[in-house]
């Protein structure tokens, strides 16, 4: 059974809804899912997972949420991520997804096997975006 660790930051619930769909897809495909809001003491969960999914809305000016998600991402090294399947997702509003393009490149730079281009949803995720998150979860559990 694959261990899938999913962590996210969400201020108004949009990215959280995406995280829940990733978790549902992974769980329904036989994965052992650990789903947690981002915070401290996550290093061992990252190391122990077979696959990862991280979610953050676009914040600041096209950056990750700066209080908790950015420090978490900054704490990761290529030893944690090299060759590991990683899904990225998040909600945005007025931008064009630049934060996600930057995030995908950053994680590829640490050697993660990033799934596609990341999944983005404007504000509250529509059912199409939630379906993409569900499919992502299924792939992560394969
Ligand atoms: C302080 C702040 C900064 C934001 N900066 C951006 C931004 O740079 N680009 C963008 O597209 N949306 C930006 N947004 C919009 C959020 O990404 C959007 O409201 C998103 O749906 C929030 O997701 P959440 O419900 O998971 O917190 C910002 C929102 C806030 C509150």
PDB file of C-alpha atoms and ligand atoms in Angstrom:
ATOM      1  CA  UNK A   1       0.000   0.000   0.000  1.00  0.00           C
ATOM      2  CA  UNK A   2       1.404   3.392  -0.999  1.00  0.00           C
ATOM      3  CA  UNK A   3       1.697   6.108   1.644  1.00  0.00           C
ATOM      4  CA  UNK A   4       0.480   9.468   0.364  1.00  0.00           C
ATOM      5  CA  UNK A   5       1.196  12.563   2.428  1.00  0.00           C
ATOM      6  CA  UNK A   6      -0.957  15.581   1.562  1.00  0.00           C
ATOM      7  CA  UNK A   7      -0.456  18.949   3.213  1.00  0.00           C
ATOM      8  CA  UNK A   8      -1.945  22.338   2.398  1.00  0.00           C
ATOM      9  CA  UNK A   9      -2.604  25.868   3.590  1.00  0.00           C
ATOM     10  CA  UNK A  10      -6.019  27.393   3.020  1.00  0.00           C
ATOM     11  CA  UNK A  11      -7.385  30.663   4.387  1.00  0.00           C
ATOM     12  CA  UNK A  12     -10.923  30.496   3.029  1.00  0.00           C
ATOM     13  CA  UNK A  13     -11.333  26.812   2.223  1.00  0.00           C
ATOM     14  CA  UNK A  14     -10.759  26.744  -1.549  1.00  0.00           C
ATOM     15  CA  UNK A  15      -7.404  24.962  -1.490  1.00  0.00           C
ATOM     16  CA  UNK A  16      -8.680  22.767   1.355  1.00  0.00           C
ATOM     17  CA  UNK A  17     -11.501  21.516  -0.890  1.00  0.00           C
ATOM     18  CA  UNK A  18      -8.890  20.573  -3.499  1.00  0.00           C
ATOM     19  CA  UNK A  19      -6.821  18.751  -0.857  1.00  0.00           C
ATOM     20  CA  UNK A  20      -9.890  16.772   0.203  1.00  0.00           C
ATOM     21  CA  UNK A  21     -10.444  15.621  -3.391  1.00  0.00           C
ATOM     22  CA  UNK A  22      -6.804  14.555  -3.766  1.00  0.00           C
ATOM     23  CA  UNK A  23      -7.166  12.590  -0.515  1.00  0.00           C
ATOM     24  CA  UNK A  24     -10.391  10.950  -1.686  1.00  0.00           C
ATOM     25  CA  UNK A  25      -8.817   9.843  -4.981  1.00  0.00           C
ATOM     26  CA  UNK A  26      -5.739   8.446  -3.264  1.00  0.00           C
ATOM     27  CA  UNK A  27      -7.793   6.658  -0.605  1.00  0.00           C
ATOM     28  CA  UNK A  28     -10.241   5.180  -3.097  1.00  0.00           C
ATOM     29  CA  UNK A  29      -7.311   3.843  -5.116  1.00  0.00           C
ATOM     30  CA  UNK A  30      -5.981   1.929  -2.120  1.00  0.00           C
ATOM     31  CA  UNK A  31      -3.509   4.477  -0.782  1.00  0.00           C
ATOM     32  CA  UNK A  32      -2.806   5.096   2.890  1.00  0.00           C
ATOM     33  CA  UNK A  33      -3.531   8.810   3.157  1.00  0.00           C
ATOM     34  CA  UNK A  34      -2.200  11.298   5.678  1.00  0.00           C
ATOM     35  CA  UNK A  35      -3.903  14.679   5.206  1.00  0.00           C
ATOM     36  CA  UNK A  36      -2.801  17.626   7.368  1.00  0.00           C
ATOM     37  CA  UNK A  37      -2.844  21.402   7.271  1.00  0.00           C
ATOM     38  CA  UNK A  38       0.730  22.589   6.875  1.00  0.00           C
ATOM     39  CA  UNK A  39       2.571  23.355  10.092  1.00  0.00           C
ATOM     40  CA  UNK A  40       5.620  22.192  11.941  1.00  0.00           C
ATOM     41  CA  UNK A  41       7.063  18.711  12.464  1.00  0.00           C
ATOM     42  CA  UNK A  42       6.188  17.413   9.019  1.00  0.00           C
ATOM     43  CA  UNK A  43       9.706  16.353   8.014  1.00  0.00           C
ATOM     44  CA  UNK A  44       9.281  12.682   8.931  1.00  0.00           C
ATOM     45  CA  UNK A  45       5.947  12.476   7.124  1.00  0.00           C
ATOM     46  CA  UNK A  46       7.640  13.762   3.960  1.00  0.00           C
ATOM     47  CA  UNK A  47      10.491  11.280   4.296  1.00  0.00           C
ATOM     48  CA  UNK A  48       8.224   8.296   4.966  1.00  0.00           C
ATOM     49  CA  UNK A  49       5.794   8.960   2.104  1.00  0.00           C
ATOM     50  CA  UNK A  50       5.894   7.196  -1.255  1.00  0.00           C
ATOM     51  CA  UNK A  51       4.139  10.158  -2.882  1.00  0.00           C
ATOM     52  CA  UNK A  52       3.340  13.726  -1.882  1.00  0.00           C
ATOM     53  CA  UNK A  53       0.808  16.440  -2.641  1.00  0.00           C
ATOM     54  CA  UNK A  54       1.149  20.062  -1.527  1.00  0.00           C
ATOM     55  CA  UNK A  55      -1.466  22.812  -1.837  1.00  0.00           C
ATOM     56  CA  UNK A  56      -1.189  26.575  -1.448  1.00  0.00           C
ATOM     57  CA  UNK A  57      -3.227  29.460  -2.811  1.00  0.00           C
ATOM     58  CA  UNK A  58      -1.501  32.302  -4.664  1.00  0.00           C
ATOM     59  CA  UNK A  59      -0.739  34.884  -1.997  1.00  0.00           C
ATOM     60  CA  UNK A  60       1.288  38.068  -1.593  1.00  0.00           C
ATOM     61  CA  UNK A  61       2.174  38.883  -5.169  1.00  0.00           C
ATOM     62  CA  UNK A  62       2.164  35.489  -6.884  1.00  0.00           C
ATOM     63  CA  UNK A  63       3.925  33.645  -4.082  1.00  0.00           C
ATOM     64  CA  UNK A  64       3.115  30.774  -1.730  1.00  0.00           C
ATOM     65  CA  UNK A  65       1.390  31.541   1.562  1.00  0.00           C
ATOM     66  CA  UNK A  66       4.261  33.069   3.507  1.00  0.00           C
ATOM     67  CA  UNK A  67       3.541  32.288   7.161  1.00  0.00           C
ATOM     68  CA  UNK A  68       3.537  28.489   7.052  1.00  0.00           C
ATOM     69  CA  UNK A  69       3.697  27.071   3.534  1.00  0.00           C
ATOM     70  CA  UNK A  70       6.772  28.987   2.377  1.00  0.00           C
ATOM     71  CA  UNK A  71       8.850  27.965   5.457  1.00  0.00           C
ATOM     72  CA  UNK A  72       7.741  24.343   4.982  1.00  0.00           C
ATOM     73  CA  UNK A  73       8.707  24.336   1.308  1.00  0.00           C
ATOM     74  CA  UNK A  74      11.989  26.104   2.092  1.00  0.00           C
ATOM     75  CA  UNK A  75      12.804  23.369   4.628  1.00  0.00           C
ATOM     76  CA  UNK A  76      12.710  20.624   1.963  1.00  0.00           C
ATOM     77  CA  UNK A  77      15.901  19.379   0.371  1.00  0.00           C
ATOM     78  CA  UNK A  78      16.600  17.318  -2.697  1.00  0.00           C
ATOM     79  CA  UNK A  79      17.270  14.366  -0.362  1.00  0.00           C
ATOM     80  CA  UNK A  80      13.576  14.562   0.636  1.00  0.00           C
ATOM     81  CA  UNK A  81      12.228  14.915  -2.877  1.00  0.00           C
ATOM     82  CA  UNK A  82      14.509  13.333  -5.430  1.00  0.00           C
ATOM     83  CA  UNK A  83      12.523  10.983  -7.661  1.00  0.00           C
ATOM     84  CA  UNK A  84       9.393  11.246  -5.497  1.00  0.00           C
ATOM     85  CA  UNK A  85       5.982  11.735  -7.134  1.00  0.00           C
ATOM     86  CA  UNK A  86       4.641  15.157  -6.163  1.00  0.00           C
ATOM     87  CA  UNK A  87       1.305  16.775  -6.990  1.00  0.00           C
ATOM     88  CA  UNK A  88       0.889  20.537  -6.549  1.00  0.00           C
ATOM     89  CA  UNK A  89      -2.450  22.330  -6.395  1.00  0.00           C
ATOM     90  CA  UNK A  90      -4.018  25.564  -5.247  1.00  0.00           C
ATOM     91  CA  UNK A  91      -6.572  28.280  -5.714  1.00  0.00           C
ATOM     92  CA  UNK A  92      -6.003  31.804  -7.045  1.00  0.00           C
ATOM     93  CA  UNK A  93      -8.076  34.792  -8.054  1.00  0.00           C
ATOM     94  CA  UNK A  94      -6.834  37.662 -10.201  1.00  0.00           C
ATOM     95  CA  UNK A  95      -3.495  36.320 -11.404  1.00  0.00           C
ATOM     96  CA  UNK A  96      -2.699  33.980 -14.285  1.00  0.00           C
ATOM     97  CA  UNK A  97      -1.135  31.114 -12.347  1.00  0.00           C
ATOM     98  CA  UNK A  98       2.413  32.467 -12.179  1.00  0.00           C
ATOM     99  CA  UNK A  99       2.783  31.280  -8.571  1.00  0.00           C
ATOM    100  CA  UNK A 100       2.088  27.718  -9.664  1.00  0.00           C
ATOM    101  CA  UNK A 101       4.502  27.847 -12.620  1.00  0.00           C
ATOM    102  CA  UNK A 102       7.212  29.079 -10.256  1.00  0.00           C
ATOM    103  CA  UNK A 103       6.369  26.396  -7.694  1.00  0.00           C
ATOM    104  CA  UNK A 104       6.490  23.570 -10.246  1.00  0.00           C
ATOM    105  CA  UNK A 105       9.929  24.714 -11.456  1.00  0.00           C
ATOM    106  CA  UNK A 106      11.193  25.076  -7.896  1.00  0.00           C
ATOM    107  CA  UNK A 107      10.165  21.539  -6.958  1.00  0.00           C
ATOM    108  CA  UNK A 108      11.562  20.090 -10.197  1.00  0.00           C
ATOM    109  CA  UNK A 109      14.788  21.876  -9.304  1.00  0.00           C
ATOM    110  CA  UNK A 110      14.929  19.742  -6.148  1.00  0.00           C
ATOM    111  CA  UNK A 111      14.456  16.581  -8.197  1.00  0.00           C
ATOM    112  CA  UNK A 112      10.782  15.880  -7.480  1.00  0.00           C
ATOM    113  CA  UNK A 113       8.784  14.033 -10.143  1.00  0.00           C
ATOM    114  CA  UNK A 114       6.129  16.743 -10.392  1.00  0.00           C
ATOM    115  CA  UNK A 115       2.775  15.625 -11.823  1.00  0.00           C
ATOM    116  CA  UNK A 116       1.963  17.756 -14.888  1.00  0.00           C
ATOM    117  CA  UNK A 117       1.798  21.534 -14.463  1.00  0.00           C
ATOM    118  CA  UNK A 118       0.043  21.554 -11.089  1.00  0.00           C
ATOM    119  CA  UNK A 119      -3.721  21.997 -10.702  1.00  0.00           C
ATOM    120  CA  UNK A 120      -5.074  25.506 -10.319  1.00  0.00           C
ATOM    121  CA  UNK A 121      -8.633  26.660  -9.655  1.00  0.00           C
ATOM    122  CA  UNK A 122      -9.975  30.186  -9.648  1.00  0.00           C
ATOM    123  CA  UNK A 123     -11.521  30.875  -6.219  1.00  0.00           C
ATOM    124  CA  UNK A 124     -13.898  28.071  -5.170  1.00  0.00           C
ATOM    125  CA  UNK A 125     -12.888  25.036  -7.233  1.00  0.00           C
ATOM    126  CA  UNK A 126     -15.473  23.989  -9.834  1.00  0.00           C
ATOM    127  CA  UNK A 127     -16.343  20.326 -10.140  1.00  0.00           C
ATOM    128  CA  UNK A 128     -13.932  19.970 -13.102  1.00  0.00           C
ATOM    129  CA  UNK A 129     -11.022  21.131 -10.935  1.00  0.00           C
ATOM    130  CA  UNK A 130     -12.075  18.839  -8.105  1.00  0.00           C
ATOM    131  CA  UNK A 131     -12.199  15.950 -10.581  1.00  0.00           C
ATOM    132  CA  UNK A 132      -8.621  16.737 -11.653  1.00  0.00           C
ATOM    133  CA  UNK A 133      -7.613  16.672  -7.982  1.00  0.00           C
ATOM    134  CA  UNK A 134      -9.341  13.337  -7.494  1.00  0.00           C
ATOM    135  CA  UNK A 135      -7.511  11.884 -10.527  1.00  0.00           C
ATOM    136  CA  UNK A 136      -4.236  13.263  -9.198  1.00  0.00           C
ATOM    137  CA  UNK A 137      -4.860  11.422  -5.935  1.00  0.00           C
ATOM    138  CA  UNK A 138      -5.507   8.201  -7.831  1.00  0.00           C
ATOM    139  CA  UNK A 139      -2.235   8.539  -9.764  1.00  0.00           C
ATOM    140  CA  UNK A 140      -0.285   9.233  -6.585  1.00  0.00           C
ATOM    141  CA  UNK A 141      -1.577   5.976  -5.082  1.00  0.00           C
ATOM    142  CA  UNK A 142      -0.571   3.871  -8.101  1.00  0.00           C
TER     143      UNK A 142
HETATM  144  C1  LIG B   1      -3.360  38.443   0.997  1.00  0.00           C
HETATM  145  C2  LIG B   1      -3.827  37.797  -0.287  1.00  0.00           C
HETATM  146  C3  LIG B   1      -2.979  37.796  -1.390  1.00  0.00           C
HETATM  147  C4  LIG B   1      -3.381  37.219  -2.604  1.00  0.00           C
HETATM  148  N1  LIG B   1      -2.533  37.254  -3.685  1.00  0.00           N
HETATM  149  C5  LIG B   1      -2.944  36.702  -4.859  1.00  0.00           C
HETATM  150  C6  LIG B   1      -2.090  36.722  -6.007  1.00  0.00           C
HETATM  151  O1  LIG B   1      -0.949  37.197  -5.971  1.00  0.00           O
HETATM  152  N2  LIG B   1      -2.566  36.192  -7.164  1.00  0.00           N
HETATM  153  C7  LIG B   1      -3.817  35.630  -7.260  1.00  0.00           C
HETATM  154  O2  LIG B   1      -4.174  35.144  -8.333  1.00  0.00           O
HETATM  155  N3  LIG B   1      -4.643  35.598  -6.182  1.00  0.00           N
HETATM  156  C8  LIG B   1      -4.238  36.109  -4.993  1.00  0.00           C
HETATM  157  N4  LIG B   1      -5.063  36.055  -3.898  1.00  0.00           N
HETATM  158  C9  LIG B   1      -6.364  35.388  -4.012  1.00  0.00           C
HETATM  159  C10 LIG B   1      -6.349  33.979  -3.381  1.00  0.00           C
HETATM  160  O3  LIG B   1      -5.366  33.171  -3.984  1.00  0.00           O
HETATM  161  C11 LIG B   1      -7.730  33.348  -3.558  1.00  0.00           C
HETATM  162  O4  LIG B   1      -8.673  34.097  -2.793  1.00  0.00           O
HETATM  163  C12 LIG B   1      -7.798  31.874  -3.179  1.00  0.00           C
HETATM  164  O5  LIG B   1      -9.044  31.347  -3.576  1.00  0.00           O
HETATM  165  C13 LIG B   1      -7.625  31.648  -1.677  1.00  0.00           C
HETATM  166  O6  LIG B   1      -7.599  30.248  -1.458  1.00  0.00           O
HETATM  167  P1  LIG B   1      -7.956  29.608  -0.027  1.00  0.00           P
HETATM  168  O7  LIG B   1      -9.458  29.644   0.125  1.00  0.00           O
HETATM  169  O8  LIG B   1      -7.450  28.212  -0.102  1.00  0.00           O
HETATM  170  O9  LIG B   1      -7.240  30.432   1.005  1.00  0.00           O
HETATM  171  C14 LIG B   1      -4.668  36.626  -2.693  1.00  0.00           C
HETATM  172  C15 LIG B   1      -5.511  36.633  -1.565  1.00  0.00           C
HETATM  173  C16 LIG B   1      -5.111  37.203  -0.375  1.00  0.00           C
HETATM  174  C17 LIG B   1      -6.040  37.165   0.817  1.00  0.00           C
END
